[in-house]
PDB file of N, CA and C in Angstrom:
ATOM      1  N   UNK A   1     -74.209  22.989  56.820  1.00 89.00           N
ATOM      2  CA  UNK A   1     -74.508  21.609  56.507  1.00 89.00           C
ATOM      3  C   UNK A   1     -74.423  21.452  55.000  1.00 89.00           C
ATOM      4  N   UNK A   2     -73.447  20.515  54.872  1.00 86.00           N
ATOM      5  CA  UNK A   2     -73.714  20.098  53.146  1.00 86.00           C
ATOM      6  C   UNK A   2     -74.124  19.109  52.787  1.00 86.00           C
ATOM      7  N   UNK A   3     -75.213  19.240  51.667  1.00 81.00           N
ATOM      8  CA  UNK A   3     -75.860  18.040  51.403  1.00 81.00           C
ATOM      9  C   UNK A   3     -75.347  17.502  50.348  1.00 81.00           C
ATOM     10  N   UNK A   4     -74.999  16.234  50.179  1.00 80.00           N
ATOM     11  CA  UNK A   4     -73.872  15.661  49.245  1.00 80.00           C
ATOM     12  C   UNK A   4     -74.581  14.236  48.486  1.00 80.00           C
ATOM     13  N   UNK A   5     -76.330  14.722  47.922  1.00 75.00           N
ATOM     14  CA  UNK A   5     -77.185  13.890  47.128  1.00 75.00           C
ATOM     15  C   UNK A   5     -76.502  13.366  46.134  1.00 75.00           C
ATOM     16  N   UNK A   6     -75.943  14.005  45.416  1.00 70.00           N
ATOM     17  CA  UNK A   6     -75.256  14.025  44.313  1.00 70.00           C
ATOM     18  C   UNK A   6     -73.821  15.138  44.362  1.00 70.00           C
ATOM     19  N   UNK A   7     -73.223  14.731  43.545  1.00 68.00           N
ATOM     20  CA  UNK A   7     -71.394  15.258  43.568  1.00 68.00           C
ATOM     21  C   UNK A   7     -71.644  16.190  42.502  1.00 68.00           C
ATOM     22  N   UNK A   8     -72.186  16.345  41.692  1.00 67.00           N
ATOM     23  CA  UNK A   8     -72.383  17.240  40.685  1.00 67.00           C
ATOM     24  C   UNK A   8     -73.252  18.629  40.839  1.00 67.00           C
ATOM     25  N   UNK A   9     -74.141  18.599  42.027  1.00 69.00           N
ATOM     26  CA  UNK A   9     -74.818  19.836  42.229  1.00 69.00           C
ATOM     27  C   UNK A   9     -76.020  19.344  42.977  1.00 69.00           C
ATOM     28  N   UNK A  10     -76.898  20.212  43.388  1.00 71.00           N
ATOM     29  CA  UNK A  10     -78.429  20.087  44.493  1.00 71.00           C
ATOM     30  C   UNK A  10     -78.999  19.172  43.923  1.00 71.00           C
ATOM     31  N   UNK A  11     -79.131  18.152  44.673  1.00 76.00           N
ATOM     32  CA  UNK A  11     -80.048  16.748  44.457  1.00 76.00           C
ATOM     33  C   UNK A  11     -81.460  16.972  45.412  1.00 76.00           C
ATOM     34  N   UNK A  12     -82.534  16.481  45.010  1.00 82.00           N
ATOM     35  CA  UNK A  12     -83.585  16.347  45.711  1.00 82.00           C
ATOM     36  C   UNK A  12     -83.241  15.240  46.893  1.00 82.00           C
ATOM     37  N   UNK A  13     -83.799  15.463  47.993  1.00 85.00           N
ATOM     38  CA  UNK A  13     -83.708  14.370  49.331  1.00 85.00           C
ATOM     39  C   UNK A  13     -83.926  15.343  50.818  1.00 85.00           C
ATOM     40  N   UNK A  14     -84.620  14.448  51.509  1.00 91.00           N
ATOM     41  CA  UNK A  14     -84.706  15.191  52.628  1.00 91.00           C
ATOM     42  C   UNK A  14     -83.426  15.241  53.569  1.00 91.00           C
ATOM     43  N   UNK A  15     -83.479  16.871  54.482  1.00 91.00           N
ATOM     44  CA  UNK A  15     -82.499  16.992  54.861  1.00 91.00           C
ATOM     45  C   UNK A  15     -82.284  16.703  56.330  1.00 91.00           C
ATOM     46  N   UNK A  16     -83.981  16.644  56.420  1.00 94.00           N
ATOM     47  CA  UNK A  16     -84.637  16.247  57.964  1.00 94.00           C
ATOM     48  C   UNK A  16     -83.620  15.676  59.233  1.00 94.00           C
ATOM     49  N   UNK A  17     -83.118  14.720  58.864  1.00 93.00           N
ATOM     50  CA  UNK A  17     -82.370  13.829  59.880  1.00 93.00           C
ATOM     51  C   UNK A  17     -80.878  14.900  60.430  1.00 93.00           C
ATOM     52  N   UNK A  18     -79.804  15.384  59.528  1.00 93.00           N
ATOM     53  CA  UNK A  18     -78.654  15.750  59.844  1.00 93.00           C
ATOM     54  C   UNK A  18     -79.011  17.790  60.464  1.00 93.00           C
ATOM     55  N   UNK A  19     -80.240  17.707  59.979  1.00 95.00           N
ATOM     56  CA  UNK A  19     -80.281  18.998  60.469  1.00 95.00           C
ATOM     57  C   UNK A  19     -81.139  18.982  61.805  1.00 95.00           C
ATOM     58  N   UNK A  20     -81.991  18.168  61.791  1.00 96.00           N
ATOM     59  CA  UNK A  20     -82.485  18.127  63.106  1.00 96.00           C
ATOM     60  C   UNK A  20     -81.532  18.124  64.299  1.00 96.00           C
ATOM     61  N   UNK A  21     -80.262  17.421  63.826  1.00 96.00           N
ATOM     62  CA  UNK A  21     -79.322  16.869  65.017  1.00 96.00           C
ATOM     63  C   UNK A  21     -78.596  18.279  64.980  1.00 96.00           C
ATOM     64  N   UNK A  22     -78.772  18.788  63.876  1.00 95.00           N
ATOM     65  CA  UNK A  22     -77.525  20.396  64.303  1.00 95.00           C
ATOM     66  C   UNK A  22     -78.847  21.480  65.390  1.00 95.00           C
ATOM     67  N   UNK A  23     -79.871  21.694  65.079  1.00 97.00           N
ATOM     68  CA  UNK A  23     -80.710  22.191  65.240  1.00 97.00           C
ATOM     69  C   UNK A  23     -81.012  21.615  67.193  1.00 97.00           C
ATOM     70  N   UNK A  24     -80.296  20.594  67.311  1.00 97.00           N
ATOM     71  CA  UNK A  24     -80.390  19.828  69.038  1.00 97.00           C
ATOM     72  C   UNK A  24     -79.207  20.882  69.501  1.00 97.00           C
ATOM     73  N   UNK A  25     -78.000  20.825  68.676  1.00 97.00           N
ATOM     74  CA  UNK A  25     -76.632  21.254  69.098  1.00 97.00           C
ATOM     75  C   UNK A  25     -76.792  22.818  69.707  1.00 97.00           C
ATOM     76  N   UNK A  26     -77.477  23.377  68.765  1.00 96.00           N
ATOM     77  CA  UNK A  26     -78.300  24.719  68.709  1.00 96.00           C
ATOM     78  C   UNK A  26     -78.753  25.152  69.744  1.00 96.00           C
ATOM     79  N   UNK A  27     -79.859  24.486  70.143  1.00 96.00           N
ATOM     80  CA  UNK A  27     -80.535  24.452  71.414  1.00 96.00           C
ATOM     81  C   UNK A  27     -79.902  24.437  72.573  1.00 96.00           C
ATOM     82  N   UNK A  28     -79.068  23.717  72.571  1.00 97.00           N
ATOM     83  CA  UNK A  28     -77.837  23.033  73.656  1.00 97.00           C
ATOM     84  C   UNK A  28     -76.740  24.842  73.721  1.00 97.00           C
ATOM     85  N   UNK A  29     -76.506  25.491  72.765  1.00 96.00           N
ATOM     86  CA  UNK A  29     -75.836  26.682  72.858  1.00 96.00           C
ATOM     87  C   UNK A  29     -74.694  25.955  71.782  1.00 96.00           C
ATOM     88  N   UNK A  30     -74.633  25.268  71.595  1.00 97.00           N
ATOM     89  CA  UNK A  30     -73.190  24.150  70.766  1.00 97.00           C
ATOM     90  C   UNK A  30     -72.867  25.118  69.770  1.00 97.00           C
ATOM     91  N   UNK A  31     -73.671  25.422  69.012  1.00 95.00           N
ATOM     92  CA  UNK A  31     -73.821  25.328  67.410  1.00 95.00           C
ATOM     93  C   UNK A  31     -74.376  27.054  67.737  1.00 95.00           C
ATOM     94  N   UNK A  32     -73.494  27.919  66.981  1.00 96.00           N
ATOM     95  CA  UNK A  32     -74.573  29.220  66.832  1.00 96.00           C
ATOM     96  C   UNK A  32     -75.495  29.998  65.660  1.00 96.00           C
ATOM     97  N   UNK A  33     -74.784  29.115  64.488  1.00 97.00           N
ATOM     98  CA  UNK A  33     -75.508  29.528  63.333  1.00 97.00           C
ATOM     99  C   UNK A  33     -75.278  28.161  62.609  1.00 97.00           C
ATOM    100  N   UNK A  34     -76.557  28.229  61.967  1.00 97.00           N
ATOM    101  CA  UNK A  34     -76.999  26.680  60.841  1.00 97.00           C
ATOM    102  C   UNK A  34     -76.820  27.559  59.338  1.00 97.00           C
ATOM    103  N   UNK A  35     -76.267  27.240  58.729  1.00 95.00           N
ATOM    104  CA  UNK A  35     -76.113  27.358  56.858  1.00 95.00           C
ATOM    105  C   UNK A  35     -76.423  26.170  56.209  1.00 95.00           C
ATOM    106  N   UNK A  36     -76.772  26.188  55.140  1.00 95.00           N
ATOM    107  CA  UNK A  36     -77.060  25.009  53.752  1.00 95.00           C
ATOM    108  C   UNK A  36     -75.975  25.485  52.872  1.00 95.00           C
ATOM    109  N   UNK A  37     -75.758  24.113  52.217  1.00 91.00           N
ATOM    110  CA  UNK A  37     -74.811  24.435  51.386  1.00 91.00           C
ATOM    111  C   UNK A  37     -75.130  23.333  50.113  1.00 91.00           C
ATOM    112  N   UNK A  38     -75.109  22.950  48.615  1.00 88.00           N
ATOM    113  CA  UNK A  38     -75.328  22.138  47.693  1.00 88.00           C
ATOM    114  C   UNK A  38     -77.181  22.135  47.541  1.00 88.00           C
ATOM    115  N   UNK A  39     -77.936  22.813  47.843  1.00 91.00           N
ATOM    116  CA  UNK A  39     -79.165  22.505  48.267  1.00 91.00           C
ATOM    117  C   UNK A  39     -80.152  22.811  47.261  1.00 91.00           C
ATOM    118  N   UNK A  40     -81.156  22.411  47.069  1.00 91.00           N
ATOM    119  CA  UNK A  40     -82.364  22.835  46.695  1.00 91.00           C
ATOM    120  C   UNK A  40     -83.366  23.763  47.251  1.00 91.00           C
ATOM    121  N   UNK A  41     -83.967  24.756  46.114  1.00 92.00           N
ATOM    122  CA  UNK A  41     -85.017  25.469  47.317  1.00 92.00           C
ATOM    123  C   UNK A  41     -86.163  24.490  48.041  1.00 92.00           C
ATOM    124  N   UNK A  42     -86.411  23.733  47.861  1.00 93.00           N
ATOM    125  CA  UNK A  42     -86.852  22.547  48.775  1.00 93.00           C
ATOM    126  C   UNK A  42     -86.694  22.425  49.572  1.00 93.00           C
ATOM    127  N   UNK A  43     -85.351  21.905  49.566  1.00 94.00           N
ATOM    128  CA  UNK A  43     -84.936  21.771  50.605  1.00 94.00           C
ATOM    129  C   UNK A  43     -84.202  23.132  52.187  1.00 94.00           C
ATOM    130  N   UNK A  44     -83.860  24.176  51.321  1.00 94.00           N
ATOM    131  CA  UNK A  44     -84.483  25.308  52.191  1.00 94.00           C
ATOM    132  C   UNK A  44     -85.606  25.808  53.058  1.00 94.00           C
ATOM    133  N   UNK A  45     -86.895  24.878  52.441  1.00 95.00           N
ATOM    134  CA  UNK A  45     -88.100  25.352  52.527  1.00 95.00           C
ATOM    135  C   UNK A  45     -88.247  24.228  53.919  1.00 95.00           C
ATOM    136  N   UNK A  46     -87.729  23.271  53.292  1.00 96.00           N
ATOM    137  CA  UNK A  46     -87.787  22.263  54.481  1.00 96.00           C
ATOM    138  C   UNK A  46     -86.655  22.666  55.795  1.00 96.00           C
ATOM    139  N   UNK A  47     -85.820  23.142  55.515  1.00 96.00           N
ATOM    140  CA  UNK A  47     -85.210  23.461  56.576  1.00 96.00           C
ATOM    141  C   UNK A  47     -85.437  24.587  57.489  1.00 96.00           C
ATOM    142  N   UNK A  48     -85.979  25.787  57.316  1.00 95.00           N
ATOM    143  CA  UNK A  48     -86.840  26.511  57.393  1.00 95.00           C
ATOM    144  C   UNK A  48     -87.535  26.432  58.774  1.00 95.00           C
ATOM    145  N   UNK A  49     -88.262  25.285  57.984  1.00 96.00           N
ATOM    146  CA  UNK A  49     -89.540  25.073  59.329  1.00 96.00           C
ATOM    147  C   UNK A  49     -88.654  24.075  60.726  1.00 96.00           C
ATOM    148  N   UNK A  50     -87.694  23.452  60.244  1.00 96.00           N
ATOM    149  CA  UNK A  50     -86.596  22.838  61.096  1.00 96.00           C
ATOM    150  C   UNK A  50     -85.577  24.027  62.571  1.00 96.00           C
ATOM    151  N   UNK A  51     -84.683  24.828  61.423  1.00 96.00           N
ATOM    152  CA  UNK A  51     -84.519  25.702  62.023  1.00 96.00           C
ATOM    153  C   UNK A  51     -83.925  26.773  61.497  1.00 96.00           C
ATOM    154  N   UNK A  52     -83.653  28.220  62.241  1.00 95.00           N
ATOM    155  CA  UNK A  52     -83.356  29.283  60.799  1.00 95.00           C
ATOM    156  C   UNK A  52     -82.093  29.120  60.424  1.00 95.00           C
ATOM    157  N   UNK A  53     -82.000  29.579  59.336  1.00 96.00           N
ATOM    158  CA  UNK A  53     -80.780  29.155  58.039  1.00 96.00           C
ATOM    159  C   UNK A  53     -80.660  30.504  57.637  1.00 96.00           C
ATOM    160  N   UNK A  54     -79.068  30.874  58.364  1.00 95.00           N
ATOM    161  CA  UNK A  54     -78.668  32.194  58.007  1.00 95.00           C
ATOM    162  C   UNK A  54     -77.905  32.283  56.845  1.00 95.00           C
ATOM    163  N   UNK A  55     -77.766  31.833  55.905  1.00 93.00           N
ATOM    164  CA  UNK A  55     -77.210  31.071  54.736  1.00 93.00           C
ATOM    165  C   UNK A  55     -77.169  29.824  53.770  1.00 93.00           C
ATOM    166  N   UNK A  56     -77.050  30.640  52.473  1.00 93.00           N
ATOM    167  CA  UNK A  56     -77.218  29.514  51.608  1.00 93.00           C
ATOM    168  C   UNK A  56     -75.795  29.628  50.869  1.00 93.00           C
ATOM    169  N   UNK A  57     -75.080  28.575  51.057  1.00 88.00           N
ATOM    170  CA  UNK A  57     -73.798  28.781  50.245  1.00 88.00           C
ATOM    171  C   UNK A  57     -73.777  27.465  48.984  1.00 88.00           C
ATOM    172  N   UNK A  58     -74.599  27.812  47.828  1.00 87.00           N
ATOM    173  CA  UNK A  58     -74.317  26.508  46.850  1.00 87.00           C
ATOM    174  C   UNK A  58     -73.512  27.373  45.621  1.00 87.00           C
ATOM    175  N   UNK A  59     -73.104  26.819  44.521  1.00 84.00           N
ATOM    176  CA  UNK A  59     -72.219  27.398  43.315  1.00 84.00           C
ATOM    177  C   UNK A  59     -72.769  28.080  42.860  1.00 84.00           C
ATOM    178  N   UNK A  60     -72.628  29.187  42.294  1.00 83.00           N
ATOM    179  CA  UNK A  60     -72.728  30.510  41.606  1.00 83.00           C
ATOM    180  C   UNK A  60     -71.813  31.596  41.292  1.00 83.00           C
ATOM    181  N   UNK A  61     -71.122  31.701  39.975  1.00 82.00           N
ATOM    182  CA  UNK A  61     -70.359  32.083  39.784  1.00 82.00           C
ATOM    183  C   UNK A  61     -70.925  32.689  38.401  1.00 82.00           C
ATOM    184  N   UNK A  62     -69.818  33.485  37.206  1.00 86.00           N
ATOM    185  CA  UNK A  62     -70.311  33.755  35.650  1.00 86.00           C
ATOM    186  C   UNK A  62     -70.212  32.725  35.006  1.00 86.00           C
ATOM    187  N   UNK A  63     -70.198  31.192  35.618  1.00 87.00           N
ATOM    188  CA  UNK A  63     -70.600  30.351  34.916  1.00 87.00           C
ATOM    189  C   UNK A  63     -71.432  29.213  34.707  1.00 87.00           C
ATOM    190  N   UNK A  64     -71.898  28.844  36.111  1.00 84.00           N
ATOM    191  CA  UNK A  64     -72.727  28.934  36.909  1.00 84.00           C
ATOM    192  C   UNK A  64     -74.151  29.541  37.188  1.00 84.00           C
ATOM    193  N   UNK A  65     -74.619  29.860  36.613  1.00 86.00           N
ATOM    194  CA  UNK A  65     -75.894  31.035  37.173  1.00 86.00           C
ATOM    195  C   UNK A  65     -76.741  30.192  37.115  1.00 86.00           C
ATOM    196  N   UNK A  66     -77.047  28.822  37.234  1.00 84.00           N
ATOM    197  CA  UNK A  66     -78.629  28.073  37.447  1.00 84.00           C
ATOM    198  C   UNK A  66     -79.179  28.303  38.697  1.00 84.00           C
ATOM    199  N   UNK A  67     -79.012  29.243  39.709  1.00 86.00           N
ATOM    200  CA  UNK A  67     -79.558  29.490  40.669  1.00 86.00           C
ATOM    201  C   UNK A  67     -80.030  31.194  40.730  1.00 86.00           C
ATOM    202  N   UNK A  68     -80.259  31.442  39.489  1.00 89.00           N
ATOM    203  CA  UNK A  68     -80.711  33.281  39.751  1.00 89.00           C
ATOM    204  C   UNK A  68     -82.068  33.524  40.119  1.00 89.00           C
ATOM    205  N   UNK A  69     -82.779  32.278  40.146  1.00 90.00           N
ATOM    206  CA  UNK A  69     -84.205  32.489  40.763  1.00 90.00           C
ATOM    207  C   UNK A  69     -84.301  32.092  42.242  1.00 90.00           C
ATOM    208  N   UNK A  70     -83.642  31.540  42.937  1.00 89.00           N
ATOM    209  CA  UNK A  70     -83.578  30.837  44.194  1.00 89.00           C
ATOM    210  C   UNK A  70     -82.498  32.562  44.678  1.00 89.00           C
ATOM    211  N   UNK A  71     -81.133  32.947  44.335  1.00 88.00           N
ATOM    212  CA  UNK A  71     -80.910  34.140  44.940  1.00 88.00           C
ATOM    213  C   UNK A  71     -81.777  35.397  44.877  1.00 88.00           C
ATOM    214  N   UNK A  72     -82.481  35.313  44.131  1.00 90.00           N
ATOM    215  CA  UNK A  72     -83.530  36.539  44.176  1.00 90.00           C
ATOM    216  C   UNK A  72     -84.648  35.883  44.990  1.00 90.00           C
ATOM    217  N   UNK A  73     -85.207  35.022  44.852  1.00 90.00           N
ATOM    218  CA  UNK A  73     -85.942  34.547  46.510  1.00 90.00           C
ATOM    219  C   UNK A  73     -85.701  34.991  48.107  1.00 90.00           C
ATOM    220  N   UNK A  74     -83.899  34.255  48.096  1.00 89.00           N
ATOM    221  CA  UNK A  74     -83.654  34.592  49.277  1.00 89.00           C
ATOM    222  C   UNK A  74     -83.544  35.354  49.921  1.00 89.00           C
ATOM    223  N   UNK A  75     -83.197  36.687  48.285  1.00 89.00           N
ATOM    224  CA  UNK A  75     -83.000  38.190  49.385  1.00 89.00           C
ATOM    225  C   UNK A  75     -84.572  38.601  49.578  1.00 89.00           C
ATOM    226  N   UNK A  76     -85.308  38.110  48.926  1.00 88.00           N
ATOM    227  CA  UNK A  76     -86.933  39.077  49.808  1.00 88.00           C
ATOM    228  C   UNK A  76     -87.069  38.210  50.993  1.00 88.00           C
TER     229      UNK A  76
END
């Protein structure tokens, strides 16, 4: 799922609504794995309790690195 708050990078906003509906698909057998993608740890946190999130795919690269505290989160 990509969240597309903003075009420039992870915007705050709930993700509640489009993941709930993947999280139905899920249930149903539809859907076998849920990922985030553009996100906030927020919004991880919120998705979380929604349903599990075997991935976080937002930008990070050597130029890029505003997320080195959120990848060291995810791996513990």
């Amino acid at each position: 799922l990509r969240i597309m708050f903003d075009t420039h990078g992870p915007a705050e906003g709930s993700i509640e609504a489009p993941l709930t509906v993947l999280a139905g698909l899920q249930q149903k057998g539809l859907v076998r794995h849920i990922g985030l993608s553009n996100v906030t740890p927020a919004q991880i946190a919120e998705g979380r309790r929604i349903a599990e999130i075997v991935c976080v795919q937002n930008q990070y690269n050597l130029a890029h690195r505003g997320d080195d505290a959120l990848i060291d989160d995810l791996a513990r």
